[in-house]
XYZ file of C-alpha atoms in Angstrom:
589
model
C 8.150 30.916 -19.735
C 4.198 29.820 -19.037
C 2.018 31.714 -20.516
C 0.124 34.394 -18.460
C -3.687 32.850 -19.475
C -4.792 28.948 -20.587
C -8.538 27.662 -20.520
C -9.531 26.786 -17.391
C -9.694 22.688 -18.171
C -6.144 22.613 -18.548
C -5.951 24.961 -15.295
C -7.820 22.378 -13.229
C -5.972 19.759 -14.984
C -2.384 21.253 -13.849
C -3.390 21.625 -10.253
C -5.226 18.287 -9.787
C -1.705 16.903 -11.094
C 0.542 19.275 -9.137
C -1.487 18.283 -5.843
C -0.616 14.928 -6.582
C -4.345 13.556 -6.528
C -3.393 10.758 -9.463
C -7.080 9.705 -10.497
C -10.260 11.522 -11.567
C -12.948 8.317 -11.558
C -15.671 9.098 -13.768
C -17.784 8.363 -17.345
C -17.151 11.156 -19.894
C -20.276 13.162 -21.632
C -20.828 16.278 -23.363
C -20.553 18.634 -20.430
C -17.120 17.487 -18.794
C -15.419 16.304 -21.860
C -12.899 19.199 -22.146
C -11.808 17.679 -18.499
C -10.657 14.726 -19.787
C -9.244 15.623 -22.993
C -7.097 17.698 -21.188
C -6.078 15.031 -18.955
C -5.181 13.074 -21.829
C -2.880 15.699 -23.113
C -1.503 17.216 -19.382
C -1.517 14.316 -17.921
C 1.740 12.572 -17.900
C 1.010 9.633 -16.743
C 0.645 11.622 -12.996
C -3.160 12.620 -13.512
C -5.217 9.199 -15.240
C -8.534 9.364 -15.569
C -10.053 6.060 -14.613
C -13.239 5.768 -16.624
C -16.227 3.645 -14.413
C -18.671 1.660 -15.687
C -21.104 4.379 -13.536
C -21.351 7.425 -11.956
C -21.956 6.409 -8.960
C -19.464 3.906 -8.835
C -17.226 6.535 -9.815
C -17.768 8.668 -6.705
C -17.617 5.219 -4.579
C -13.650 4.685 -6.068
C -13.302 8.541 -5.133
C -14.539 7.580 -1.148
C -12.572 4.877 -1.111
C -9.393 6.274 -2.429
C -9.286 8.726 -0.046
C -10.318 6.822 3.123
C -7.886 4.107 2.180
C -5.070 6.475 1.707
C -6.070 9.575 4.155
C -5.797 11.856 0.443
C -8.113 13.736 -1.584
C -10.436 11.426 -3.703
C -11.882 13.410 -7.019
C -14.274 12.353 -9.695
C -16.465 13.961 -12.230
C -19.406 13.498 -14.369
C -21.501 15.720 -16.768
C -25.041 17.031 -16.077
C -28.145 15.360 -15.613
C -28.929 11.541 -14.737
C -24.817 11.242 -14.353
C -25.102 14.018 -12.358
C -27.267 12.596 -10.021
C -25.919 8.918 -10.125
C -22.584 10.644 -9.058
C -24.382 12.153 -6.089
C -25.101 8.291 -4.499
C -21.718 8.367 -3.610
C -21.201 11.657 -2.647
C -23.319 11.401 -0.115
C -21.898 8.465 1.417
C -18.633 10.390 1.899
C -20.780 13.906 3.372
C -22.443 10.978 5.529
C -19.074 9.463 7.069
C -16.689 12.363 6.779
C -14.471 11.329 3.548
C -12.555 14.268 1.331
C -13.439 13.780 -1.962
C -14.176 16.480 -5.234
C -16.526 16.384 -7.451
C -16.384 17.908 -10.855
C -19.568 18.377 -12.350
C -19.983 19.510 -15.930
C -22.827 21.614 -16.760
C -24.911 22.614 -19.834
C -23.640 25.854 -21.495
C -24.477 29.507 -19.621
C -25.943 30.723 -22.832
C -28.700 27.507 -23.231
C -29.820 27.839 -19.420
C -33.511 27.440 -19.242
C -33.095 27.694 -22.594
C -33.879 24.006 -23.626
C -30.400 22.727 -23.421
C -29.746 19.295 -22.910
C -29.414 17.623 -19.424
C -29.780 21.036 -18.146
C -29.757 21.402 -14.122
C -29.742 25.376 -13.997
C -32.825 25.339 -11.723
C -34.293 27.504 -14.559
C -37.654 27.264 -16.263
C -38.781 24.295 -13.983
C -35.329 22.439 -14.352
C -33.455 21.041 -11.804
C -31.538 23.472 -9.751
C -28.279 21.402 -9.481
C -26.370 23.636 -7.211
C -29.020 23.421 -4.359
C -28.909 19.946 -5.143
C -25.209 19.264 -4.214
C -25.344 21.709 -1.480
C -27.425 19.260 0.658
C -24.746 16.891 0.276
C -21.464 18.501 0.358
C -19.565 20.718 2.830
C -19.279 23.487 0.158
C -20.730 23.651 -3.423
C -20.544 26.207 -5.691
C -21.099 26.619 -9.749
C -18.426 29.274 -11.304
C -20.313 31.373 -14.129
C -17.186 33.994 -14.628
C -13.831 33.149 -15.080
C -12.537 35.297 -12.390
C -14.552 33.134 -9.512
C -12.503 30.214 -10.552
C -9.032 30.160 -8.696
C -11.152 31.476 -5.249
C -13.306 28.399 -6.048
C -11.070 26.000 -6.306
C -9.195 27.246 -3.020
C -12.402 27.400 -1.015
C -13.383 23.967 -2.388
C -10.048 22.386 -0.736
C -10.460 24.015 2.596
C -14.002 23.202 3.439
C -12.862 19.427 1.687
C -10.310 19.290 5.217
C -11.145 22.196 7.688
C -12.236 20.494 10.942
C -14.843 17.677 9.682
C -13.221 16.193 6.495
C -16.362 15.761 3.593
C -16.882 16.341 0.075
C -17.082 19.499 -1.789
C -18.252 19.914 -5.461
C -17.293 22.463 -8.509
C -20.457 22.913 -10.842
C -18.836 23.971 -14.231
C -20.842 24.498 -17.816
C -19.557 23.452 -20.786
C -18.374 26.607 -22.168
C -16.566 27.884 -19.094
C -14.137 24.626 -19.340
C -13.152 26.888 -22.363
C -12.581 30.221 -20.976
C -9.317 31.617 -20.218
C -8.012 32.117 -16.268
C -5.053 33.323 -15.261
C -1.587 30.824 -13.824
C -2.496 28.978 -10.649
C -1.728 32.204 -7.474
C 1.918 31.883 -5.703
C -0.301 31.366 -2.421
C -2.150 28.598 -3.745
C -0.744 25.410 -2.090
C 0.143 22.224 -4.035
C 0.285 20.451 -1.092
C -2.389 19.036 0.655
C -1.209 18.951 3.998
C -1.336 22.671 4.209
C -5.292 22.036 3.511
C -5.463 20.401 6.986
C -6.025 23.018 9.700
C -4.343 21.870 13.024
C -6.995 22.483 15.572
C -6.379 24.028 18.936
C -6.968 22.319 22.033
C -7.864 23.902 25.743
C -5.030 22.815 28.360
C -7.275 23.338 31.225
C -9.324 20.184 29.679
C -5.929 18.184 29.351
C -5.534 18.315 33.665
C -8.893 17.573 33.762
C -8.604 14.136 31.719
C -5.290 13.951 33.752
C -6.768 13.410 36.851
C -9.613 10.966 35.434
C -7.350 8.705 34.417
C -5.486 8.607 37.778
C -8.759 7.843 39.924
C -9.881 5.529 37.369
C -9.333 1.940 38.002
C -10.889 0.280 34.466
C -10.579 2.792 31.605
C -11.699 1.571 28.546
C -11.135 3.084 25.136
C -13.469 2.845 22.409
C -11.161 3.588 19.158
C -13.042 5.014 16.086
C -13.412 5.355 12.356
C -11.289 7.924 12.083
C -8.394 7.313 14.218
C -6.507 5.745 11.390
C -7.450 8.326 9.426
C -5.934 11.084 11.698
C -3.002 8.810 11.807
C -3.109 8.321 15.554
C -2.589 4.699 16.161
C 0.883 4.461 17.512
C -0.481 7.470 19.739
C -3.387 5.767 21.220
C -0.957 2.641 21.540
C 1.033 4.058 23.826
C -1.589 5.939 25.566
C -3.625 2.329 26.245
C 0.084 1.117 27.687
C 0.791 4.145 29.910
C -2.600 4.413 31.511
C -3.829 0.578 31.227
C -6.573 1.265 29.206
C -8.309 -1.584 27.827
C -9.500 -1.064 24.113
C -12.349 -1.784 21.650
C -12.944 -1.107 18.228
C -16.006 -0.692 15.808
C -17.740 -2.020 13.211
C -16.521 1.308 11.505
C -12.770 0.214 11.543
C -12.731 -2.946 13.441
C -8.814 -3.136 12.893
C -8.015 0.246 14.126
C -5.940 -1.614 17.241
C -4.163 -4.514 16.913
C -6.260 -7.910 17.442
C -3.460 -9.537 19.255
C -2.496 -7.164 21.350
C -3.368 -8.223 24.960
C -5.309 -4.910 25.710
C -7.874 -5.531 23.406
C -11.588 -6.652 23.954
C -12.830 -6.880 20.860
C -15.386 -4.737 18.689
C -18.303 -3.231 20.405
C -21.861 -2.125 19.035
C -24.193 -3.492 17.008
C -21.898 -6.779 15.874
C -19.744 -6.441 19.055
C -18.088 -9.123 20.924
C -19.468 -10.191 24.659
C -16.440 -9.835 26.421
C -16.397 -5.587 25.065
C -19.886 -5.803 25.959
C -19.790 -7.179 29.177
C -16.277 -5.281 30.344
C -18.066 -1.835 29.438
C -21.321 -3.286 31.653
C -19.769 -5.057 34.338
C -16.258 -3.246 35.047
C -15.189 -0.012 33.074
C -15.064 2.953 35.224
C -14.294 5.290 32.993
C -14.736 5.464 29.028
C -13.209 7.527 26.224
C -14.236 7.704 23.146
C -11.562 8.197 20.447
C -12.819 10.031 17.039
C -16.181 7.972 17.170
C -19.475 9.801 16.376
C -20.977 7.167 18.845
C -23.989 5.526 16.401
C -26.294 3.261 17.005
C -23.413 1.248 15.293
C -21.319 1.601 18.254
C -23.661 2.074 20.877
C -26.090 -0.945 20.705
C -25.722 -2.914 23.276
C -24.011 -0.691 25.737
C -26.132 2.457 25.332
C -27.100 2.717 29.061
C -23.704 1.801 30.256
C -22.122 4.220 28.328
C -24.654 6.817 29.759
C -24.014 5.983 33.207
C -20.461 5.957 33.170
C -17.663 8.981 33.151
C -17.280 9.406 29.160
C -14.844 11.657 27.335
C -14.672 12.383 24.391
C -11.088 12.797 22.300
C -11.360 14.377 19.031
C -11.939 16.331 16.216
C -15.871 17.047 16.865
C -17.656 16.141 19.178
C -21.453 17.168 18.185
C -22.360 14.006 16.651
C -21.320 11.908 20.514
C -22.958 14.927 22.496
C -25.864 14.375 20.418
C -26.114 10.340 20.607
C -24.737 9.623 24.231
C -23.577 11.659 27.795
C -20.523 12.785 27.235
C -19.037 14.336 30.696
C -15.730 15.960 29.008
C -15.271 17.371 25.612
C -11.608 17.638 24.026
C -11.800 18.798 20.618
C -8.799 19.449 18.886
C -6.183 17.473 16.600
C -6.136 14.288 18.041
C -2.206 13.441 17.458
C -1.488 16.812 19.599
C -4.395 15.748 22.564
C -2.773 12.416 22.936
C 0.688 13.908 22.949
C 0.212 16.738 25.766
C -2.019 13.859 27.622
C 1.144 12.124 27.715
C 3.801 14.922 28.056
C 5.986 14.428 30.929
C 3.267 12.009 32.810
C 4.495 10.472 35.965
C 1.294 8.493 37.125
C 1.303 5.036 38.597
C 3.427 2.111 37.640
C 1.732 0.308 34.690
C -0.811 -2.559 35.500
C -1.160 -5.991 34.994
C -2.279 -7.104 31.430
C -5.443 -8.687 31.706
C -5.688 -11.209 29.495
C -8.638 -12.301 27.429
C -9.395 -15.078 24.876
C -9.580 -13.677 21.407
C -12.788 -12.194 19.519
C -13.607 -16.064 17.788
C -13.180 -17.655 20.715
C -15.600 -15.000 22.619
C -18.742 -15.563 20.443
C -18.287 -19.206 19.760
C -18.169 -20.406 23.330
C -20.980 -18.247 24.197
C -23.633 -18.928 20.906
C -22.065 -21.995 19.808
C -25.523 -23.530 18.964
C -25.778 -20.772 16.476
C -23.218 -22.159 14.059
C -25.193 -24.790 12.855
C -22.877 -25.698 9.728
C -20.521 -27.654 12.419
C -23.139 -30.640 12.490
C -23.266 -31.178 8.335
C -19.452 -31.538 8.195
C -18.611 -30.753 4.458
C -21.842 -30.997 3.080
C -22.400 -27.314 2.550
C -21.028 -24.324 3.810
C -22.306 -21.585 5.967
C -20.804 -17.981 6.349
C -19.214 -18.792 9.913
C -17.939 -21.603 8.462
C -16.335 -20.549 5.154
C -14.694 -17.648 7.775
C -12.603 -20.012 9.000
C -10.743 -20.961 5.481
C -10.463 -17.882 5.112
C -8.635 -16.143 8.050
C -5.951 -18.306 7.121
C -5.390 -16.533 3.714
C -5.726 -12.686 5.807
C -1.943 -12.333 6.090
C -1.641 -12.197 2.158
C -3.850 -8.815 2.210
C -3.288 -5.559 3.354
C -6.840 -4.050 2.914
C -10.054 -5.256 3.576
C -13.468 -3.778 2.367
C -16.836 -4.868 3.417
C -20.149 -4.732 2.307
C -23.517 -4.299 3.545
C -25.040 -7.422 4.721
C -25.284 -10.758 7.217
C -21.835 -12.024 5.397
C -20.324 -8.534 6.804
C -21.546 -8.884 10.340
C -20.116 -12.448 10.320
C -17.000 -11.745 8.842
C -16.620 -8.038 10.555
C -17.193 -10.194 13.610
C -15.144 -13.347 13.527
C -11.959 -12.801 11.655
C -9.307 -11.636 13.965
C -7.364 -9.272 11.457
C -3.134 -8.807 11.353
C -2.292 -5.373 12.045
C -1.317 -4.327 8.944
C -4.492 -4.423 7.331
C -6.481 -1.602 6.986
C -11.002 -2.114 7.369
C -13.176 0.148 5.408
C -16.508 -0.342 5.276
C -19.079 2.908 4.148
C -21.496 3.116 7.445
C -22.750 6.495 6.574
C -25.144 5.880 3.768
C -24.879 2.121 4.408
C -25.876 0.922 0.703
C -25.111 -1.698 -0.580
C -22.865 -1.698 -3.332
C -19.696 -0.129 -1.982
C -17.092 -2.258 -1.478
C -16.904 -3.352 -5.592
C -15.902 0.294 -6.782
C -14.288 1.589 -3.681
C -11.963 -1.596 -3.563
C -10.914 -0.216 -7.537
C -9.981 3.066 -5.889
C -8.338 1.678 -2.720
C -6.110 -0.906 -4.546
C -5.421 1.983 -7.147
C -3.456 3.945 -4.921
C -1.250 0.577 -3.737
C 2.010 -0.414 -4.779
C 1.978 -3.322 -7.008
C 2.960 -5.583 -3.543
C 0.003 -4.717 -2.136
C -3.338 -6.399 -2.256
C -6.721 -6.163 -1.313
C -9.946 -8.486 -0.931
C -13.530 -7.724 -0.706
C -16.431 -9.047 1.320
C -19.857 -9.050 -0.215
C -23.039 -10.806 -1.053
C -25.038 -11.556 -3.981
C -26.781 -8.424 -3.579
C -24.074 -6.411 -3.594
C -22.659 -7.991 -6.631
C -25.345 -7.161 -8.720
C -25.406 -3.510 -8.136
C -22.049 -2.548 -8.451
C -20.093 -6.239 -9.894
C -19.891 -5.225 -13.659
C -17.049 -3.032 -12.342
C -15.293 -5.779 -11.720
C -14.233 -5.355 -15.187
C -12.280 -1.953 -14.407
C -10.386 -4.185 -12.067
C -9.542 -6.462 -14.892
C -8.850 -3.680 -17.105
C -6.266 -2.063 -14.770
C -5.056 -5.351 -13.353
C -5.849 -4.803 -9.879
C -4.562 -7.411 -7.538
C -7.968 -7.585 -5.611
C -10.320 -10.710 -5.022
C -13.588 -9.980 -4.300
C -15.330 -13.172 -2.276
C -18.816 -13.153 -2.899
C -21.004 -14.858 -0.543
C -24.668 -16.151 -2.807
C -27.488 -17.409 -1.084
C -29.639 -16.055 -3.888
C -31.298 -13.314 -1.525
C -30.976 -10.156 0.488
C -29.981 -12.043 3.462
C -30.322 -9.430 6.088
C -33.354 -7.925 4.769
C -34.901 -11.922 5.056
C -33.914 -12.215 8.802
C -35.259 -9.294 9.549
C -38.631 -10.219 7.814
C -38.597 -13.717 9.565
C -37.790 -12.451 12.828
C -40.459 -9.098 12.590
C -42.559 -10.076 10.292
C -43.774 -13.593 10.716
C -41.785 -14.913 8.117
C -43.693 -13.525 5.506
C -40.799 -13.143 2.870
C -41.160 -10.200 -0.372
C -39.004 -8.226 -2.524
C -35.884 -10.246 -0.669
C -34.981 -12.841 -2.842
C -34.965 -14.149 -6.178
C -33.997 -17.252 -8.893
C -30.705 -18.488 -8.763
C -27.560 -16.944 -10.083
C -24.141 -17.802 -11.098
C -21.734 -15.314 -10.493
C -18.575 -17.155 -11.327
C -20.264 -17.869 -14.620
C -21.400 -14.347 -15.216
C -18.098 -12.785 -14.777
C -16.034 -14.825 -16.861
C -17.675 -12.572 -19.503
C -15.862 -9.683 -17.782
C -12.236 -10.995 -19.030
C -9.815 -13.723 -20.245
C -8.183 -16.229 -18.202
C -5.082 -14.423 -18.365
C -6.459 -11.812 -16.637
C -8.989 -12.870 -14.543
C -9.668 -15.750 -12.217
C -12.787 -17.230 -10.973
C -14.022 -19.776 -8.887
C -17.332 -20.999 -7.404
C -17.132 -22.991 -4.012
C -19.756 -25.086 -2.691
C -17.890 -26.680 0.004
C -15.186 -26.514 2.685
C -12.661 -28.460 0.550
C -13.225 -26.849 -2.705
C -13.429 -23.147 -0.622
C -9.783 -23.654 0.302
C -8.508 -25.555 -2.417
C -9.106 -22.468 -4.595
C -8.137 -20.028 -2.050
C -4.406 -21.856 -2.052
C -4.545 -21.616 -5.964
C -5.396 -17.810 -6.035
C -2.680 -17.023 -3.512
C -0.305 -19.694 -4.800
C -0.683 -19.213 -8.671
C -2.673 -15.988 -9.619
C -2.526 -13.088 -6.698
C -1.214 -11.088 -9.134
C -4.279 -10.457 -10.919
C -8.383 -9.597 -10.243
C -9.897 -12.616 -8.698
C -13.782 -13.610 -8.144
C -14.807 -16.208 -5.632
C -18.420 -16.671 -5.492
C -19.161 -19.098 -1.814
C -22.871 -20.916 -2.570
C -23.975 -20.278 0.736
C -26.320 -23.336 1.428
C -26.749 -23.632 5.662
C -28.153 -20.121 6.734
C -27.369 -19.627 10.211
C -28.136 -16.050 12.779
C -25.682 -13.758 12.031
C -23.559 -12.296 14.945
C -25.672 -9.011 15.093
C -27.209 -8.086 18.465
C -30.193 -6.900 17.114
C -31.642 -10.595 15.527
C -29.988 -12.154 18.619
C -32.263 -10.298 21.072
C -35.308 -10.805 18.771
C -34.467 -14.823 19.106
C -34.075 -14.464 22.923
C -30.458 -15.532 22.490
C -29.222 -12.218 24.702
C -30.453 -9.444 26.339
C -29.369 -5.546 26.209
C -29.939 -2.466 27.566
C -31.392 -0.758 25.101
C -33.974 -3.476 23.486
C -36.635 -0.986 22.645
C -34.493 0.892 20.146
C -33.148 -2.189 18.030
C -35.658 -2.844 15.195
C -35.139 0.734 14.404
C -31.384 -0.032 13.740
């Protein structure tokens, strides 16, 4: 028989491990330590914490947990500078929409203002840490009796799903961890699902979109972030066949329709493919927008064009497009049940003619050829386009993909057509760099030991968040992480020689050796590491890491020695190498 009352770490712990969560990413410290010593005794090997080498890369595995695996992401840190280094995350998921909890240890009630240590009580000039993580969460709240807890912890799930998915945080001092609350309620869920509200719809608006699609002779769909996430994609498959839409993605989840399908354009926005770009200009008649928050990451390029043509919108909310672009029709609602009535018992016109189009490489090539300058130096060197093409080949072996901030991203983002079984995350919200290290940890985490992941970053990237490479190692992830080095902030130095004369500060520095550098992080037994310099060497150690070591964490560091314009619309337009319709807005972006 359970006992009626335990302290409310162990209660947390329980729950977190009935809800079937599996990870709490963190560092320990004197406010949330009675969290993870009672994860070491609850746990059971169902609830692990996974112990970062930062805060904030903590709360990036959280984000990336969750968006990888459509779940709950949770991680925790104790008061003070962890507090706020947890918060760099956090905000990245508020930013894009990601459910994640935060569990924030807090200095005892009794030492408030009081001279306690790390102390963010807000009280005798300190910082007030519960206004602080309201700015960045959905719902925030710090429990200071023992009776608020259970009410918490329900409210804190809800706001983590209802509608807009985003991040919620528990602010808990020390000696509350400690106090006695009752057994979880019989009406508290351990299910998550039941945490999802299922969001009504207006059938009037369902005719309406009805008889769009019949008059329209070109619609085009413009799939976004959080289709996948909604789990919608056989859905807006067979809506695309029934009504001959042709599709596009984004830079947000460029693989959210299949690549090979022959439907699809491409990805439009800001490191979009012509033949998107031009269909949306030249020929669509009618555009809907699929759980997109239409961004300047989506709409340059096409931001006119998508004003001046019949746009709906399909989704969960739709202030975010209302706000960025003319939207003419509004469905809000639970996208799996839109698409379904939209498709109840239609009897519409017979079914189209494909049109075919050449692939995504093939678009940008023919058309800026002259930009890949790497194909006149053979294999002396390598360029970013040009290592891209090694390493499509190796894409099949994968089944997630995380990118980085940077030129290496909008390359890769932009050439590689991707098999449909991979899953593209890539943290637009904040858009730091630094991401795709941690969030890779928590992605691959939550994978079967088949499964395997790679990561796309640069140099700069690396050397915020690349120590955690090491958590990798130490839980034997499967994931290689391909770093491309040209010793520099490469984006942030295009966009200084393109706006700023050239004149080149705080966007580069001395050489480094990455390969070198994290051979520290492990043994050869665990960890495998290459640096490339060439084509030949680039795929003679991609077919030994596939071949010979997949099973284990992998580093390839790619010197990248021919720089070359990246495929992003904004530095093409500044070199006169295209026009848009929208110029005036792109140094802004």
């Amino acid at each position: 028989m359970k006992p009626e009352k335990l302290i409310l770490a162990d209660a947390l712990t329980l729950f977190l491990k009935d809800l079937n969560t599996k990870f709490i990413f963190g560092v320990s410290g004197a406010n949330i330590e009675h969290l993870h010593d009672s994860i070491y005794r609850l746990g059971d090997n169902k609830l692990s914490a996974i112990l970062a080498k930062s805060e904030f890369s903590a709360s990036f595995m959280a984000d990336g947990y969750a968006r990888t695996h459509n779940t709950l992401g949770v991680c925790c840190s104790t008061s003070g500078g962890a507090m706020v280094n947890l918060a760099v995350g956090i905000a990245e998921s508020y930013a894009d929409n990601v459910p994640v909890l935060a569990i924030i240890g807090q200095s005892p009630t009794f030492l408030e203002g009081k001279g306690a240590f790390q102390d963010c009580s807000g009280k005798t000039n300190t910082l007030d840490g519960l206004s602080f993580w309201q700015s960045i969460t959905k719902y925030a709240v710090k429990i200071t009796r023992p009776e608020q807890f259970w009410d918490s912890v329900e409210q804190a799930l809800k706001s983590a799903f209802h509608k807009i998915p985003g991040p919620t945080a528990l602010l808990i001092p020390r000696d509350l961890f400690e106090a006695e609350v009752h057994q979880r309620p019989n009406h508290l869920s351990t299910n998550l699902i039941d945490y999802r509200a299922i969001h009504p719809h207006k059938s009037s608006s369902i005719l309406a979109l009805r008889k769009l699609l019949q008059q329209a002779q070109k619609p085009l769909m413009i799939v976004g972030k959080y289709a996948k996430y909604y789990q919608a994609a056989e859905r807006i498959k067979n809506f695309a066949h029934t009504f001959n839409c042709m599709v596009v993605t984004t830079l947000a989840d460029v693989n959210a329709f299949a690549h090979n399908h022959p439907l699809y354009l491409g990805m439009v926005g800001i490191c979009g493919h012509l033949k998107a770009h031009d269909f949306i200009k030249d020929d669509a008649d009618l555009i809907i927008v699929v759980e997109d928050d239409c961004s300047v990451m989506t709409t340059t390029g096409v931001m006119s064009s998508l004003n001046n043509t019949p746009l709906v919108y399909l989704g969960t909310d739709s202030t975010k497009a209302c706000a960025a672009v003319q939207v003419d029709l509004a469905i809000e609602g639970d996208i799996q049940l839109i698409l379904d009535q939209v498709l109840a018992d239609y009897s519409g016109p017979a079914l189209a003619k494909y049109v075919q189009v050449s692939t995504p490489m093939e678009n940008h090539i023919q058309a800026n050829s002259h930009l890949l300058t790497d194909k006149q130096h053979g294999n002396a060197g390598l360029s970013v386009s040009n290592a891209i093409e090694s390493l499509a080949k190796f894409l099949p072996n994968v089944n997630q993909v995380l990118f980085d901030a940077g030129n290496c991203v909008a390359a890769t983002s932009h050439f590689l057509n991707f098999p449909a079984h991979i899953k593209t995350v890539i943290a637009l919200g904040m858009g730091g760099m630094g991401y795709a290290i941690p969030a890779a940890i928590g992605a691959q985490l939550g994978n079967n030991a088949a499964q395997k992941s790679m990561v796309f970053t640069g140099d700069g990237g690396f050397l915020i968040t690349g120590l955690e490479i090491q958590t990798a190692v130490e839980y034997n992830l499967p994931v290689l992480f391909i770093i491309f080095n040209n010793n520099m902030h490469g984006m942030c130095v295009t966009r200084q020689q393109l706006y700023f004369d050239k004149r080149i500060t705080a966007s580069s520095y001395g050489k480094i050796h990455i390969a070198d550098l994290v051979k520290g992080l492990g043994s050869q037994e665990n960890l495998w590491s290459s640096c490339v310099e060439d084509i030949l060497s680039l795929e003679s150690s991609l077919h030994d890491y596939y071949t010979h070591h997949s099973c284990k964490t992998g580093v390839l560091e790619i010197k990248v020695t021919i720089e070359e314009l990246p495929p992003f619309i904004p530095f093409l337009v500044a070199k006169g190498e295209m026009q848009v319709d929208n110029n005036k807005m792109l140094q802004n972006v």
